Amino acid sequence: MDCAKLVELLTNLLGEDKVSAAHAVLEEHSIDKWLVGHPPDVVVFAESTADVVAVMKFASGNGVAVTTRGAGAGYVGGAVPVEGGIVISVARMGAIREINTADGVAVAEPGVITGDLQDAVRKLGWFYPPDPASLKECSLGGNVATNAGGPHCLKYGVTRHYILGLEVVLADGSVARLGGRCHKDKTGFDLIGMFVGSEGLLGIVTEITCRLIPHPPARAMASASFASFAEAAAAVQAILGAGFLPAALEISDKFTLGAARDHVGTELIPDGESHLLVEIDGQTESVNSEIRSVVSLLHELGCLSLETAEDEAGCEAIWEIRRAFSYSLRATGLTKLNEDIVVPRGKLVELVAFCERLQEECGMPIACFGHAGDGNIHVNIMVEGIDDPAVRARSDEALDALFKAVLALGGRVSGEHGIGIAKKRWFGEALDSGALDLHTRLKAALDPDGILNPGKFV
Ligand SMILES: Cc1cc2nc3c(=O)[nH]c(=O)nc-3n(C[C@H](O)[C@H](O)[C@H](O)COP(=O)(O)OP(=O)(O)OC[C@H]3O[C@@H](n4cnc5c(N)ncnc54)[C@H](O)[C@@H]3O)c2cc1C
C-alpha cells in the first residue's frame, strides 16, 4: 500500500491527531539509542487499548508491518522499523492507573516512565526494584519487552520477577489478559514469561500489573579499590561466599577507571586497577552490622582503599562514582560499542583477561564494568572513526571474537538489552537448534503473517 493511502486510511480510522507522516516525526521514530535507523511510513500515537486493537486489525487485514515503540531508549535497534510500515507509539498511554499497597500492586499503562513509577510507589514507602540505568527515560512497556535489569537485580531480580499481569494485543487485533494481581499464580502456562523479553515480536503490551515490595528503610555502601581485576573479582566471590547478598555488587576495570580519572579528576576516583562497589540494604540495625562485616572482609582481602557511606547522601555520592563511568567513556570522544554480555560469575576474570588480549589484537581499547554479582558485564569496545568502513569491519571482527569467547565461556550474548538488530548476527549461534526452532514456531503461531516488528531476530 502506498504511503499516502496508508496515512489516509489510518487517519479515517483514528483521527488526525493520532496519525502523522510529518518528516520530523518519521525521523524521530526511525532510530533508538543504537547506531542504525530506518524511517517508518507513518507513526500512530495510540491512546488506548482500543486504538492498538484498531491498528492491528487494520494492519493484519492489509499485511502492513507494525513496530511498537515505547520511549525509544533501547540499545539494540529493537524499536527501529527496519521494513517501514507503521510505528505504533505507546508514549501517550502514560497513566499509572492504580497503586494498591494492601495488594502490593501497581497497574500502569505501557508508556509510563519507569522512574516515575518508582518515585510514585516510593512516596508510599513501597518499592518497584527493576532499575535500568535509563530509568528516567525508558518506559515500563519497553522494560517488559526487553526484560530490563539493573544493578539492584542481583538481590531483587529482573523485570520478569515484578510482572503479575499483562494485557496484550496480538497481531490479529485480539486481546489477551494474562495473570492478574495475585503474587502467585499457577493457572495454566507461564504466558507472561513468554511475552516478557519478546521485544515486540509476539504482541503489544497495553497494560501492566506490577508487583511491589516494601522499600527497605536503610542502606549503606562500601567503595573499595584493588590492585587488579582478579582481586576485585575474588572479593565478589568472597562476599557472596560469606553469606552476604548485597543489593548491588558493581565492578570496573583499569581502562574504565583511567577514563574516569581523566574526566572527573583523580581525587574522586580511587587508586588501583579495579574498583568494587557494594550496597547493603534492609533494616537499620542489620544494615549497620552487615556493612561493618563487609568492610572487615574487604580489608582482609587486601583492598588498596576503602570508603563507606551510611546515609542517603553518602550512598548517592558513591553511586556518582559508578555513574561517572559511562560518561567518562563517552568523554574520550570514541564511539562506545556497549555489549551487555553475561557469563557465569566464576568466569569474570577469564572474560576480562580475554578482553585485555582482544584490545591488543584489534588495536581498540576495551572497557569492562558492570553488574559483577550477576556476571553481567558491559564490555565497551571503544572505536575511533566508526564511519570509516575499514574501521567498522575491524570493530565487527572484534565483536565476533568477543561473542565467540563469551559463548565458549558458557555465557549469553545479552544479559539485559536484548537482541533487536544489533545482535541479530549472533542470535543463531547463541541458541541451541531446538530453542531456535521453538522461537520460529511460536512466532509463526502468534503472528503467522510476520507483521509484528519484522526484520528482527526471529
Ligand atoms: C543510557 C542508557 C542506559 C541503559 N541502561 C540499561 C540497563 O541498565 N539495563 C537495561 O536492561 N537496559 C538498559 N538500557 C536499554 C534500554 O533503556 C532498555 O532496553 C529499556 O527497557 C527500553 O525501554 P524503551 O521504552 O525505551 O523501549 P524502546 O526502545 O521503545 O523499545 C525496546 C523494544 O521493546 C519493544 N516495545 C516497546 N514497548 C512495547 C510495548 N508496549 N509492547 C511490546 N513491545 C514493546 C520495541 O518494539 C523494541 O523491540 C539503557 C539504555 C540507555 C540509553
Coordinates of C-alpha atoms and ligand atoms in Angstrom, one line a residue, residues 32-33 67-75 78-79 90 110 131-134 137-139 141-143 145-146 148-150 199-200 203-205 330 371 416-417 453, ligand 1:
D32 CA 16.6 4.4 19.1
K33 CA 20.0 4.7 21.0
T67 CA 6.8 -1.8 15.0
T68 CA 6.0 -0.9 18.6
R69 CA 7.9 2.0 20.3
G70 CA 8.0 2.8 24.0
A71 CA 10.4 5.6 24.8
G72 CA 13.0 4.7 22.1
A73 CA 15.7 4.3 24.7
G74 CA 16.6 0.8 23.6
Y75 CA 20.3 -0.1 22.9
G78 CA 14.6 -3.0 18.7
A79 CA 12.2 -0.2 18.0
V90 CA 2.5 3.9 23.2
P110 CA 2.9 0.8 29.0
D131 CA 16.4 -0.2 37.8
P132 CA 17.9 0.1 34.3
A133 CA 20.3 2.9 34.2
S134 CA 18.0 4.5 31.7
E137 CA 13.8 7.9 30.1
C138 CA 12.6 4.4 29.3
S139 CA 9.1 3.1 29.5
G141 CA 6.3 -1.4 28.3
G142 CA 9.8 -1.3 26.9
N143 CA 11.2 -2.8 30.1
A145 CA 9.5 -6.2 26.2
T146 CA 13.3 -6.3 26.9
A148 CA 15.2 -5.0 31.6
G149 CA 17.6 -5.3 34.5
G150 CA 20.0 -3.1 36.5
E199 CA 10.9 -7.4 22.1
G200 CA 7.5 -6.6 20.4
G203 CA 2.3 -8.8 20.8
I204 CA 1.8 -5.3 22.0
V205 CA 1.7 -4.7 25.8
R330 CA 31.9 8.9 26.2
H371 CA 27.0 -6.0 37.5
E416 CA 19.6 -7.1 29.6
H417 CA 19.5 -5.0 26.4
N453 CA 8.4 -5.9 14.3
Ligands
LIG1 C1 21.9 5.4 28.9 C2 21.2 4.0 28.8 C3 21.3 3.1 29.8 C4 20.7 1.9 29.8 N1 20.8 1.0 30.8 C5 20.2 -0.1 30.8 C6 20.2 -1.0 32.0 O1 20.9 -0.7 33.0 N2 19.5 -2.1 31.9 C7 18.8 -2.5 30.8 O2 18.1 -3.5 30.9 N3 18.7 -1.7 29.8 C8 19.3 -0.5 29.7 N4 19.3 0.3 28.6 C9 18.5 -0.1 27.5 C10 17.0 0.4 27.5 O3 16.8 1.5 28.2 C11 16.0 -0.7 27.9 O4 16.1 -1.8 26.9 C12 14.6 -0.3 28.0 O5 13.8 -1.4 28.5 C13 14.0 0.2 26.7 O6 12.7 0.8 27.0 P1 12.0 1.8 26.0 O7 10.7 2.2 26.5 O8 13.0 2.9 25.6 O9 11.9 0.8 24.7 P2 12.0 1.0 23.2 O10 13.4 1.4 22.8 O11 11.0 1.9 22.7 O12 11.7 -0.4 22.6 C14 12.5 -1.5 23.0 C15 11.9 -2.8 22.5 O13 10.7 -3.1 23.1 C16 9.6 -3.1 22.2 N5 8.4 -2.5 22.9 C17 8.4 -1.2 23.5 N6 7.2 -1.0 24.1 C18 6.5 -2.1 23.9 C19 5.1 -2.5 24.2 N7 4.3 -1.7 24.9 N8 4.7 -3.7 23.8 C20 5.5 -4.6 23.1 N9 6.8 -4.2 22.7 C21 7.3 -3.0 23.1 C22 10.1 -2.4 21.0 O14 9.4 -2.9 19.8 C23 11.5 -2.8 21.0 O15 11.7 -4.0 20.5 C24 19.9 1.5 28.6 C25 19.7 2.5 27.6 C26 20.4 3.7 27.7 C27 20.2 4.7 26.6

